[in-house]
Coordinates of C-alpha atoms in Angstrom, one line a residue:
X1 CA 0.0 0.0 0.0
X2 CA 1.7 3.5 -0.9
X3 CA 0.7 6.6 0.7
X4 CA 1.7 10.1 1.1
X5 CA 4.2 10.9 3.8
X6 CA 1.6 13.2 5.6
X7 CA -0.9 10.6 5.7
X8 CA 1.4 8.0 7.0
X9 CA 2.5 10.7 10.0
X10 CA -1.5 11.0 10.4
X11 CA -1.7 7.0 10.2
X12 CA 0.2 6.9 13.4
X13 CA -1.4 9.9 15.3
X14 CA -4.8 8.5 15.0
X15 CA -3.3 4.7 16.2
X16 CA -1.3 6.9 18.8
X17 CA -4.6 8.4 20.4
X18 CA -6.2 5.2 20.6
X19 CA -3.1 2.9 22.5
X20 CA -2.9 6.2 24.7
X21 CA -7.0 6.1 25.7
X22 CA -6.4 2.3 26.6
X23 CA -3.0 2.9 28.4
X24 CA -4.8 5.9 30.4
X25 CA -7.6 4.0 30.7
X26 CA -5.6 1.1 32.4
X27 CA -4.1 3.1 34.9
X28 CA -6.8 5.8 35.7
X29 CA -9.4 3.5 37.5
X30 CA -6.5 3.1 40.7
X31 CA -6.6 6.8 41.9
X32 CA -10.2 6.5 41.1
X33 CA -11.3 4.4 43.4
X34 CA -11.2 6.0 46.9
X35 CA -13.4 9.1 45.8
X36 CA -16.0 6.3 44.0
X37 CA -16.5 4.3 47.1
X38 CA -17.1 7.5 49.2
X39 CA -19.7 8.1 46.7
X40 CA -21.1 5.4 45.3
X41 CA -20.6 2.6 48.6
X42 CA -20.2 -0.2 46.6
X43 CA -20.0 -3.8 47.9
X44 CA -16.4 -5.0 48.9
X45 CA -17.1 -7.7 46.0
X46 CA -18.6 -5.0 43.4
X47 CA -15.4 -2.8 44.4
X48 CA -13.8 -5.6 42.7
X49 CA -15.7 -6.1 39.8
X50 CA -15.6 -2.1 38.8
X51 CA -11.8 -2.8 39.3
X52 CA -11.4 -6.2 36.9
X53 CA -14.5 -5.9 34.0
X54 CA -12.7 -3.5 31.9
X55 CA -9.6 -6.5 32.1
X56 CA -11.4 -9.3 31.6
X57 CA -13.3 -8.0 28.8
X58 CA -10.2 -6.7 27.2
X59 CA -8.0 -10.1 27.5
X60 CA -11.2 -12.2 26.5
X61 CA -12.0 -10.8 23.6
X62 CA -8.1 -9.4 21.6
X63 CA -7.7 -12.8 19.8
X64 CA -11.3 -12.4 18.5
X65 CA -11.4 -8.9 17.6
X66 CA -8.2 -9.1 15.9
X67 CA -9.3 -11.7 13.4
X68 CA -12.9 -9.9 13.0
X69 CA -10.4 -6.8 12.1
X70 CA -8.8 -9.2 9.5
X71 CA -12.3 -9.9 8.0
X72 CA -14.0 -6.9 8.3
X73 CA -11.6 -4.4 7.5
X74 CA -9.0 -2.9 10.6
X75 CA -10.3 0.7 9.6
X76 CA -13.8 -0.1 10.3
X77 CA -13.4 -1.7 13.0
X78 CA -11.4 1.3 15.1
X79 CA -13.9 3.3 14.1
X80 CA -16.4 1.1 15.6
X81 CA -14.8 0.7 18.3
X82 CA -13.4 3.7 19.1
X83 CA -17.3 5.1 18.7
X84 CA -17.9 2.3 21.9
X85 CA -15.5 3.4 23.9
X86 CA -16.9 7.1 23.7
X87 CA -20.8 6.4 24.6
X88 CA -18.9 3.6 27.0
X89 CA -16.9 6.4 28.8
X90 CA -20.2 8.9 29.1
X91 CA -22.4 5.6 30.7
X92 CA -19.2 5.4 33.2
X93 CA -19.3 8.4 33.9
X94 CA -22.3 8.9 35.1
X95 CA -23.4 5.5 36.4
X96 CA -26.0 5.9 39.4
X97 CA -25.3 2.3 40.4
X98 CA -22.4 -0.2 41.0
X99 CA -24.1 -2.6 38.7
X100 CA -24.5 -0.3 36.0
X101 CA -21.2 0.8 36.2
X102 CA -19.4 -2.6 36.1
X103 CA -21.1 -3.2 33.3
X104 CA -20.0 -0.2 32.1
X105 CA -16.7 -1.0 32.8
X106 CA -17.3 -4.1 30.7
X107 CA -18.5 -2.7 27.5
X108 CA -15.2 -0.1 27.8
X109 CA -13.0 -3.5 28.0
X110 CA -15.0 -4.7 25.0
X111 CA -14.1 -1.6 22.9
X112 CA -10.7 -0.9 24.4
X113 CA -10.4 -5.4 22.4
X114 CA -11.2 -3.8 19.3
X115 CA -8.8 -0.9 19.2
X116 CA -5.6 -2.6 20.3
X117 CA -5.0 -5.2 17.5
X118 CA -6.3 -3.0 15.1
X119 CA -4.1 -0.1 15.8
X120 CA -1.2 -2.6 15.5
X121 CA -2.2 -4.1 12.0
X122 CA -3.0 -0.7 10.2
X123 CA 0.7 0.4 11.4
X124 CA 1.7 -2.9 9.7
X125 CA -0.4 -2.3 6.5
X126 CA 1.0 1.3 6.0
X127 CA 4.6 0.9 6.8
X128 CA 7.1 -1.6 5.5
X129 CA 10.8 -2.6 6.5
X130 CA 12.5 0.4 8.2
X131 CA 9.7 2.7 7.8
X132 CA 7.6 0.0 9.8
X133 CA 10.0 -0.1 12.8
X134 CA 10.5 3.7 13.6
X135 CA 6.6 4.0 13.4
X136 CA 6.3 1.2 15.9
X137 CA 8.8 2.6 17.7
X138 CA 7.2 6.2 17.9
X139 CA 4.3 4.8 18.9
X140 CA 5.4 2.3 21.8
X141 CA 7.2 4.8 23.5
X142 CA 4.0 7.0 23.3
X143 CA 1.6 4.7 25.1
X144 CA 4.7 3.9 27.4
X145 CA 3.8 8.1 28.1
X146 CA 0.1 7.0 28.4
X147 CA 0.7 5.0 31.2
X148 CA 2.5 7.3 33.0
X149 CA -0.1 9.8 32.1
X150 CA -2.9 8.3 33.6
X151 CA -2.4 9.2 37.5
X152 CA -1.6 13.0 36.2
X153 CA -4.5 13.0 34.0
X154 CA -6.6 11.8 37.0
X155 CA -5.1 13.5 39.5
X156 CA -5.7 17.2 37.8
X157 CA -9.3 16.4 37.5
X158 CA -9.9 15.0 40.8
X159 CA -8.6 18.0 42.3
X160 CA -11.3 20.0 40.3
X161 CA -14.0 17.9 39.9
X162 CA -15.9 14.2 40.6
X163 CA -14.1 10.9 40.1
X164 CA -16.5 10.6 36.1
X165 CA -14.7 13.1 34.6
X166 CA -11.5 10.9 34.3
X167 CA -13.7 8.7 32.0
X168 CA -15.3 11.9 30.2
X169 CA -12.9 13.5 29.5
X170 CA -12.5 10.6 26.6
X171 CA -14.9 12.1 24.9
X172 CA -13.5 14.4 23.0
X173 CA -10.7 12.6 22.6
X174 CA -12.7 10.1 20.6
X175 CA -14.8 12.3 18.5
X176 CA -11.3 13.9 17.2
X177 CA -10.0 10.4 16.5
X178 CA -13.3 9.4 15.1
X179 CA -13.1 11.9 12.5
X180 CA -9.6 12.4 11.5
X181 CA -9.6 8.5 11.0
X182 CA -11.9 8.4 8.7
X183 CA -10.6 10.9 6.9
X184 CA -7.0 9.8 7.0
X185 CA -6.6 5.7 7.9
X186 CA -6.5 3.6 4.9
X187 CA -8.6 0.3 5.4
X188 CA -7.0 -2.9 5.0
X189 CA -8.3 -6.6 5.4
X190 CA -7.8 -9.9 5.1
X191 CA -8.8 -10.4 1.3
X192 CA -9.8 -14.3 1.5
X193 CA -10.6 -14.8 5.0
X194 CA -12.8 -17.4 5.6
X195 CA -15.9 -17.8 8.4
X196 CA -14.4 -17.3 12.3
X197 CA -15.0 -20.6 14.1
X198 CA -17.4 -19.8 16.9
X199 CA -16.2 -22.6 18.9
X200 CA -12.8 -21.2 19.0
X201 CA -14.4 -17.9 19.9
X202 CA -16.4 -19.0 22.8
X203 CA -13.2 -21.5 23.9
X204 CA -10.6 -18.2 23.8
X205 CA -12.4 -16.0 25.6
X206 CA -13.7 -18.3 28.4
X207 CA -10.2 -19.3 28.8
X208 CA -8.8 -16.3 28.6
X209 CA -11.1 -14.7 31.3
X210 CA -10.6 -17.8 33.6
X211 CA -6.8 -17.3 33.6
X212 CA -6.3 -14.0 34.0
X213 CA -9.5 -14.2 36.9
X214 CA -7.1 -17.3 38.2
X215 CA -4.0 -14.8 38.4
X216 CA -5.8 -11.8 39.7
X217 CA -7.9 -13.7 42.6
X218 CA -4.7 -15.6 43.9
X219 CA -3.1 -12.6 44.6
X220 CA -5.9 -11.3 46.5
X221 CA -7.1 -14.2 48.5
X222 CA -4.8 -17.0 48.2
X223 CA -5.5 -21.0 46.3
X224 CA -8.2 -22.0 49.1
X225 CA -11.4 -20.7 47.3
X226 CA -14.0 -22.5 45.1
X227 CA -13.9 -19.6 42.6
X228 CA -10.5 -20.1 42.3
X229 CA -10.7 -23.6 41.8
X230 CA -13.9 -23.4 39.1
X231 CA -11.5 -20.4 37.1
X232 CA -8.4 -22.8 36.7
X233 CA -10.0 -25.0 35.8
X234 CA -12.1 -24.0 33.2
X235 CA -9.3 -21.4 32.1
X236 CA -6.9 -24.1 31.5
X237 CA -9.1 -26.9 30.1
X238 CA -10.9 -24.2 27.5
X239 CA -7.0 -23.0 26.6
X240 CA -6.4 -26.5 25.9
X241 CA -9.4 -27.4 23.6
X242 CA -8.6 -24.3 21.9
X243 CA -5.1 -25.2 21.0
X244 CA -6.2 -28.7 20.0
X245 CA -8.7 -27.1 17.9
X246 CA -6.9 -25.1 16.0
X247 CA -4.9 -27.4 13.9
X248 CA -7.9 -29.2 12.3
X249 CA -9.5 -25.8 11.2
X250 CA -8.9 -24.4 7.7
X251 CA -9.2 -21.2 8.8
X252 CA -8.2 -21.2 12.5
X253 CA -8.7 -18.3 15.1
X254 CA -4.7 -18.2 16.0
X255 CA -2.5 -19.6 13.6
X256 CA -0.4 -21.8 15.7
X257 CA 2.1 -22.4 13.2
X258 CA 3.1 -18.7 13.7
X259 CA 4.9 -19.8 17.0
X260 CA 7.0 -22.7 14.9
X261 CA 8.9 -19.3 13.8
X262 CA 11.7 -18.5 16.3
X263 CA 11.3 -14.4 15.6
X264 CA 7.8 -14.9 16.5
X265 CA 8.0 -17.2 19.5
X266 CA 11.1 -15.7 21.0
X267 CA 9.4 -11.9 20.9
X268 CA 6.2 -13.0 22.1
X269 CA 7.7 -14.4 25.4
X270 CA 9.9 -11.3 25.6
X271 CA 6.9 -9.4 25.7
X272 CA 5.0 -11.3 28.4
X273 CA 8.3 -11.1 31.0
X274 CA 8.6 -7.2 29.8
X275 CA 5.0 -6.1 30.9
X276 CA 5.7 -8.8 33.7
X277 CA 7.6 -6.3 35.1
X278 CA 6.5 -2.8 33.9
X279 CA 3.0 -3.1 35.3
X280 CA 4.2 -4.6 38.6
X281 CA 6.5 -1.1 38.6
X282 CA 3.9 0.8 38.2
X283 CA 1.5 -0.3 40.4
X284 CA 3.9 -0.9 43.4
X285 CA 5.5 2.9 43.0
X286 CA 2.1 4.3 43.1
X287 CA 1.9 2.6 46.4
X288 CA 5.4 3.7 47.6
X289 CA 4.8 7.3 46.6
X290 CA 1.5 8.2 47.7
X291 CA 1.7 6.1 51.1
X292 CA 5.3 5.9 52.0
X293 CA 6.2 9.0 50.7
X294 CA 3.0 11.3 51.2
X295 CA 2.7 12.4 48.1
X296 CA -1.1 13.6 46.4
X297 CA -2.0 11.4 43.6
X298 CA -0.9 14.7 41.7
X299 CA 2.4 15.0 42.7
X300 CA 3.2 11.1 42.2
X301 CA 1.8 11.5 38.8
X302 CA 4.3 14.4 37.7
X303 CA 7.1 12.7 39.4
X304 CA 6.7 9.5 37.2
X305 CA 6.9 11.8 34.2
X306 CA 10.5 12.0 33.7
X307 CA 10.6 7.9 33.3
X308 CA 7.9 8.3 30.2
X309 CA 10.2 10.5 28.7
X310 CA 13.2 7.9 28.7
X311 CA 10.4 5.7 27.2
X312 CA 10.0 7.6 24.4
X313 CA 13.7 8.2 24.0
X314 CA 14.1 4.1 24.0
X315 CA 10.9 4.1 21.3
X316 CA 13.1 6.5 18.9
X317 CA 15.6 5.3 19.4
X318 CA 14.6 1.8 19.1
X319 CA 15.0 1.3 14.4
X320 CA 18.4 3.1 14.9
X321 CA 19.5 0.7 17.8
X322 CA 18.3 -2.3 15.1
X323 CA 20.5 -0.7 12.2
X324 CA 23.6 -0.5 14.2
X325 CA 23.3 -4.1 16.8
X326 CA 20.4 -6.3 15.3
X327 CA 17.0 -6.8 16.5
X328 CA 19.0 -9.5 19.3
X329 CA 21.3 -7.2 20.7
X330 CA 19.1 -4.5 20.9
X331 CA 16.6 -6.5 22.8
X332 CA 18.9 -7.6 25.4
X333 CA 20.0 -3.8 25.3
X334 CA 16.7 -3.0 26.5
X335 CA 16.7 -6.1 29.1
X336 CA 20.2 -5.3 30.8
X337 CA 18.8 -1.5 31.0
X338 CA 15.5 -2.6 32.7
X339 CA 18.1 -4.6 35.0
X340 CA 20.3 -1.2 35.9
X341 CA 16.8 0.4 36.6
X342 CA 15.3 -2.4 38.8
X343 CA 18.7 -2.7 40.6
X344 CA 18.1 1.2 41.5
X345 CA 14.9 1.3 42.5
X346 CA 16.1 -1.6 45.1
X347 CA 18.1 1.1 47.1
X348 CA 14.9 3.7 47.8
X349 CA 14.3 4.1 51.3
X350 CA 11.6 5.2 53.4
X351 CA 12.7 8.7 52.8
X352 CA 12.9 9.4 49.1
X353 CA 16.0 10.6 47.6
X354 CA 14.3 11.8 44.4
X355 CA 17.4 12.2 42.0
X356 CA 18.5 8.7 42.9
X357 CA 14.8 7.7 41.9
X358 CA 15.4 10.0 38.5
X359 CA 18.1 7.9 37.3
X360 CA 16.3 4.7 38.1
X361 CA 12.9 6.1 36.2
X362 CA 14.6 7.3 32.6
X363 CA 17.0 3.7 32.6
X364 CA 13.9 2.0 33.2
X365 CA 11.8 4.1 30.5
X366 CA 14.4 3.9 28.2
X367 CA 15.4 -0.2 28.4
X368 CA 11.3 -1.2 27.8
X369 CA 10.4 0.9 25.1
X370 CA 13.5 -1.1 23.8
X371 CA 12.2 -4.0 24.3
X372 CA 8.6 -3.5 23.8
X373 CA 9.4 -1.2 19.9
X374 CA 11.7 -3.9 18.8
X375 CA 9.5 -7.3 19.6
X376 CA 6.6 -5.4 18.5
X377 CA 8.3 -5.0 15.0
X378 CA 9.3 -8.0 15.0
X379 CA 6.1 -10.3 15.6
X380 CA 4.3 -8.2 12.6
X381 CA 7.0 -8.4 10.4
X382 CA 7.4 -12.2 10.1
X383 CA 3.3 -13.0 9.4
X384 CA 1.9 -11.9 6.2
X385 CA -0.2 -8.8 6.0
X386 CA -3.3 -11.0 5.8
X387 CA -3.0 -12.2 9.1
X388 CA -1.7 -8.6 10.8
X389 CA -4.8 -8.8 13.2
X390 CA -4.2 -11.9 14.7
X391 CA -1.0 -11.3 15.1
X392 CA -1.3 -8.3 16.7
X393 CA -3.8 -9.9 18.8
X394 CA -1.4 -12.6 19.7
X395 CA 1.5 -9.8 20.8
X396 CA -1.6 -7.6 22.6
X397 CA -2.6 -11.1 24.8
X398 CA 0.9 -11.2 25.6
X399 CA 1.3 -7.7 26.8
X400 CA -2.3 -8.6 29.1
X401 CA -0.7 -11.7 30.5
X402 CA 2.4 -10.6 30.9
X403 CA 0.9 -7.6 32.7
X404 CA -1.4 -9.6 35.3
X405 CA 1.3 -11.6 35.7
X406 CA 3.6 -9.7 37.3
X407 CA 1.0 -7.4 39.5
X408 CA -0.3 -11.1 40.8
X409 CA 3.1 -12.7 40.9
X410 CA 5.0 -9.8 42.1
X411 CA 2.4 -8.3 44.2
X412 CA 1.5 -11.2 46.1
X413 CA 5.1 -11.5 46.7
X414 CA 5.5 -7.7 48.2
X415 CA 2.1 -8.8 50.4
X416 CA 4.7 -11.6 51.8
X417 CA 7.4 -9.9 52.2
X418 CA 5.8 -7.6 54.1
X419 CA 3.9 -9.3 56.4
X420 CA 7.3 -10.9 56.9
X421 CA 9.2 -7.9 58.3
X422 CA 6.4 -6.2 59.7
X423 CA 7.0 -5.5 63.4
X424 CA 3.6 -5.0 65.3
X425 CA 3.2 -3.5 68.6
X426 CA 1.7 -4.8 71.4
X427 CA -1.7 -4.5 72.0
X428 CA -2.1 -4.1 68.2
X429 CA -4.5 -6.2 66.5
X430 CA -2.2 -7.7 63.8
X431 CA -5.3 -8.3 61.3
X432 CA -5.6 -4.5 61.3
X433 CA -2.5 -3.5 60.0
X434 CA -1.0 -6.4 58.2
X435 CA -2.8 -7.3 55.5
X436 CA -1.7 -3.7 53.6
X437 CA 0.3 -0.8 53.6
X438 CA -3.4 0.9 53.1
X439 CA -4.7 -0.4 55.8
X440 CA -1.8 0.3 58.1
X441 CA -2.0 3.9 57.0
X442 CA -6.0 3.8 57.6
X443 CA -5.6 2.2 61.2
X444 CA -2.6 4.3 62.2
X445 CA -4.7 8.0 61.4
X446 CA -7.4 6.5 64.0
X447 CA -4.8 6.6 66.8
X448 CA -2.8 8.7 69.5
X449 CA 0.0 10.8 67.3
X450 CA 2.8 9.0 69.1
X451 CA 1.4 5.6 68.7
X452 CA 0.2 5.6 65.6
X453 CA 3.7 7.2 64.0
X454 CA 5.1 3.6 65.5
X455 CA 2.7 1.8 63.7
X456 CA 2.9 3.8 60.8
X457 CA 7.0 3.8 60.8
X458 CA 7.2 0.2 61.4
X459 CA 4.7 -0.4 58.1
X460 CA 6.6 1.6 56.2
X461 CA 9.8 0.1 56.7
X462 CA 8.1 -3.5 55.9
X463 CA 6.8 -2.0 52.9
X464 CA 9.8 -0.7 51.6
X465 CA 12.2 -4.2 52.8
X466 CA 9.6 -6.0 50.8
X467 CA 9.9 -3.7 48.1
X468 CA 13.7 -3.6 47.7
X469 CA 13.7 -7.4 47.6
X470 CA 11.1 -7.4 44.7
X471 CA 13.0 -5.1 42.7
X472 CA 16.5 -7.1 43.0
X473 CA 14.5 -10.2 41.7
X474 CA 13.1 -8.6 39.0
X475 CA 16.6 -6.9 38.2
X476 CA 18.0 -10.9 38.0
X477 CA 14.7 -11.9 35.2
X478 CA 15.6 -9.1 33.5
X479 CA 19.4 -10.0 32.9
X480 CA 18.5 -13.3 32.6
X481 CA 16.1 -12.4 29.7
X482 CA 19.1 -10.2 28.5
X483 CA 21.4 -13.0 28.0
X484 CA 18.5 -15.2 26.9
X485 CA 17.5 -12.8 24.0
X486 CA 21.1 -13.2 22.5
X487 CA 20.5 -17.1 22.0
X488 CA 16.6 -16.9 21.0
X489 CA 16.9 -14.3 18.5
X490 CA 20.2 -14.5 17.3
X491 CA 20.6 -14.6 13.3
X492 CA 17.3 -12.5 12.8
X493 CA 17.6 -9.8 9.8
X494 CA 18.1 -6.1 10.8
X495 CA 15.2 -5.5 8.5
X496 CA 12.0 -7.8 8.0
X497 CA 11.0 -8.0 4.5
X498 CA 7.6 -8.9 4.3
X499 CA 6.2 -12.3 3.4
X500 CA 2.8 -11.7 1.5
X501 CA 1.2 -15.2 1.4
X502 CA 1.8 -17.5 3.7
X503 CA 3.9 -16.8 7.1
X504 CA 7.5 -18.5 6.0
X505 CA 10.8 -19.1 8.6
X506 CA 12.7 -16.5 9.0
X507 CA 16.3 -17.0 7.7
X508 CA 18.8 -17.9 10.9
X509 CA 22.2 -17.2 10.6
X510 CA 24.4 -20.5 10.9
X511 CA 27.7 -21.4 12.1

């Protein structure tokens, strides 16, 4: 497909806006949630459900909507999408009732499916070879920035106004996109693709909703619940059917023959650790900031800010990395940086030394974008355009996974950690503080000054042992993936040409 250079710079603005609404989107509801439940008094069990339908939606549904994009046409289906996610936002917004707005929540999830893999597969229409990786990498380090910007965004507003208008304000965000993409987006599609399997459907997103449900309940209550046991089970038995499936359908939902391809393979579990670790980041600084530190959700917001920058630094600088090192080198680049960054942020105490967190933010930033621009690249590169959806589907699960991974893995491993070190007064109910740094801080403001700085002092310091330890583990996966990424994806061309019929192996350096 050849366009004009000014449409192809509008191409990725309008894919831009919509991975920045989702990566906001993502991040937002956290800072959220204490104003709603003032308001609103939901249930302890709705609290959770306003928190986890926009995810579950979202991971259940990319490998569909990423093949409907190959058979519908990836333009249209943005659009459509995109439209959803506005009236979706407004219905949020202004929900009167938990149960309105979980479901709410929901149908964002369910457009939030259809604009990932689609923004992914136009950017893989329009661009070819070098042109393809720079735009990829433009735009990774962008929605890096979006979810950075998400406690900033929400913080200004909840300053001035009620906890909706972090979901309003999508609005017009959507109406601009809305119209400048059908003006500018050229529409691509699959041009023989076949029925979608509804079997395959129905087995993907049940499994994928009872995984990422087994992952997320773990790490709040622990293995010894029948809900748990139901969602493994049914997560991993419907994964399974799928993936026998697939293999005796002419036209299957994921082709697994993609994953025989070393590129593809290798990137796609790069991806998974990556966002292992990003989202875990994220979520446990928040923490750090706001309740060890005392910061307002404003001031935590702008202080992350710097670290988005060195992510889109690392998405820039991503193509040039690739022309000078290779695609393997480069990766594990962005691996051993991660690795510097995570070994930093193991030295924070409970009083903040913010240049020493500075450094630790921009190395950080920097070394995903990396990681994230490059793998990206290189998963759409190797499939034919045809089958751009699903593949981007495929890359977008793994960036879900991946992510509730490592806030369920990591997370539940902090919660240890610092119920571990936590030293608790006598006379101190331990149920009261030890479940969470929130709750300690909660307990602690409903005490005498002096006691409750003991309680709060010893929290903190549990918190922030816990948290040290987390970060030097995470430092050793990441050089681990480093030196991994040199043997996985050695041999793979500086530039992808692209195979237009069927997916073929990509040529591997020997000797």
């Amino acid at each position: 497909m050849s366009i004009g250079k000014g449409r192809k710079i509008g191409t990725i603005a309008v894919c831009v806006l919509a991975q920045l609404l989702i990566a906001i989107d993502l991040t937002v509801l956290h800072l959220v949630l204490p104003s709603l439940s003032e308001q609103m008094h939901p249930s302890t069990t709705e609290m959770l459900w306003i928190a986890d339908a926009y995810g579950f939606a979202l991971a259940g549904l990319l490998i569909t909507m990423g093949n409907i994009g190959d058979r519908v046409g990836r333009k249209k289906l943005l659009l459509i999408g995109a439209s959803l996610f506005g009236v979706a936002s407004v219905i949020t917004a202004y929900a009167p009732t938990a149960e309105l707005l979980i479901a709410a929540r929901a149908l964002l999830g369910i457009a939030a499916a259809t604009l990932m893999p689609s923004t992914l597969s136009i950017i893989r229409n329009v661009f070819t070879g070098k042109e393809r990786a720079a735009a990829i990498g433009v735009s990774s380090g962008l929605t890096i920035l979006g979810f950075g910007m998400g406690p900033l965004v929400g913080g200004v507003l909840l300053e001035h106004f009620w906890w909706g208008s972090v979901f309003l304000v999508n609005v017009p965000v959507v109406i601009v996109m809305v119209i400048a993409g059908a003006l500018i987006l050229p529409e691509s599609k699959n041009p023989a693709p076949g029925r979608i399997d509804v079997p395959s459907v129905l087995l993907s997103v049940v499994g994928m909703v009872g995984i990422v449900y087994t992952i997320k309940e773990v790490a709040y209550q622990g293995w010894g619940h029948w809900d748990v046991a139901v969602a493994t089970v049914l997560g991993l038995g419907c994964v399974l059917a799928f993936v026998l499936r697939q293999p005796r359908l002419a036209e299957p939902l994921m082709d697994l023959e993609l994953f025989a391809q070393r590129a593809f393979s290798a990137t796609v579990g790069t991806t998974i650790l990556a966002m292992f670790a990003q989202l875990a980041v994220s979520l446990m600084f928040a923490q750090y900031l706001q309740l060890v530190v005392g910061w307002s959700p404003l001031k935590s917001g702008l202080a992350g800010l710097p670290g988005m920058g060195g992510a889109i630094v690392g998405g820039v600088f991503a193509p040039l990395a690739i022309k000078a090192f290779g695609r393997a080198v480069t990766i594990a680049l962005g691996c051993a940086l991660s690795a510097v960054g995570f070994a930093l942020y193991s030295g924070i105490g409970v009083t903040i030394v913010y240049t020493d967190l500075l450094a630790a933010m921009i190395i950080f930033g920097v070394g995903l974008a990396l990681i994230l621009a490059v793998a990206t690249d290189t998963v759409l590169g190797v499939v034919p355009k045809a089958r751009a959806g699903a593949a981007s589907a495929i890359s977008e699960t793994a960036t879900e996974l991946g992510g509730a991974l490592g806030i369920a893995v990591l997370g539940s491993a902090l919660g240890a950690l610092y119920r571990s070190e936590l030293v608790i007064p006598a006379g101190v109910p331990p149920e009261a503080i030890s479940d969470t740094l929130g709750g300690a801080v909660q307990y602690a403001a409903q005490l005498p000054p002096e006691q409750g700085a003991l309680i709060l002092g010893n929290a903190k310091l549990a918190f922030v042992d816990g948290l040290q330890v987390t970060m030097l583990c995470s430092a050793g996966l990441m050089a681990l993936l480093a030196v991994s990424a040199l043997f996985t994806l050695r041999g793979v061309p500086k530039v992808l040409e692209d195979p237009e019929d069927e997916p073929a192996p990509v040529p591997v350096a020997t000797g």
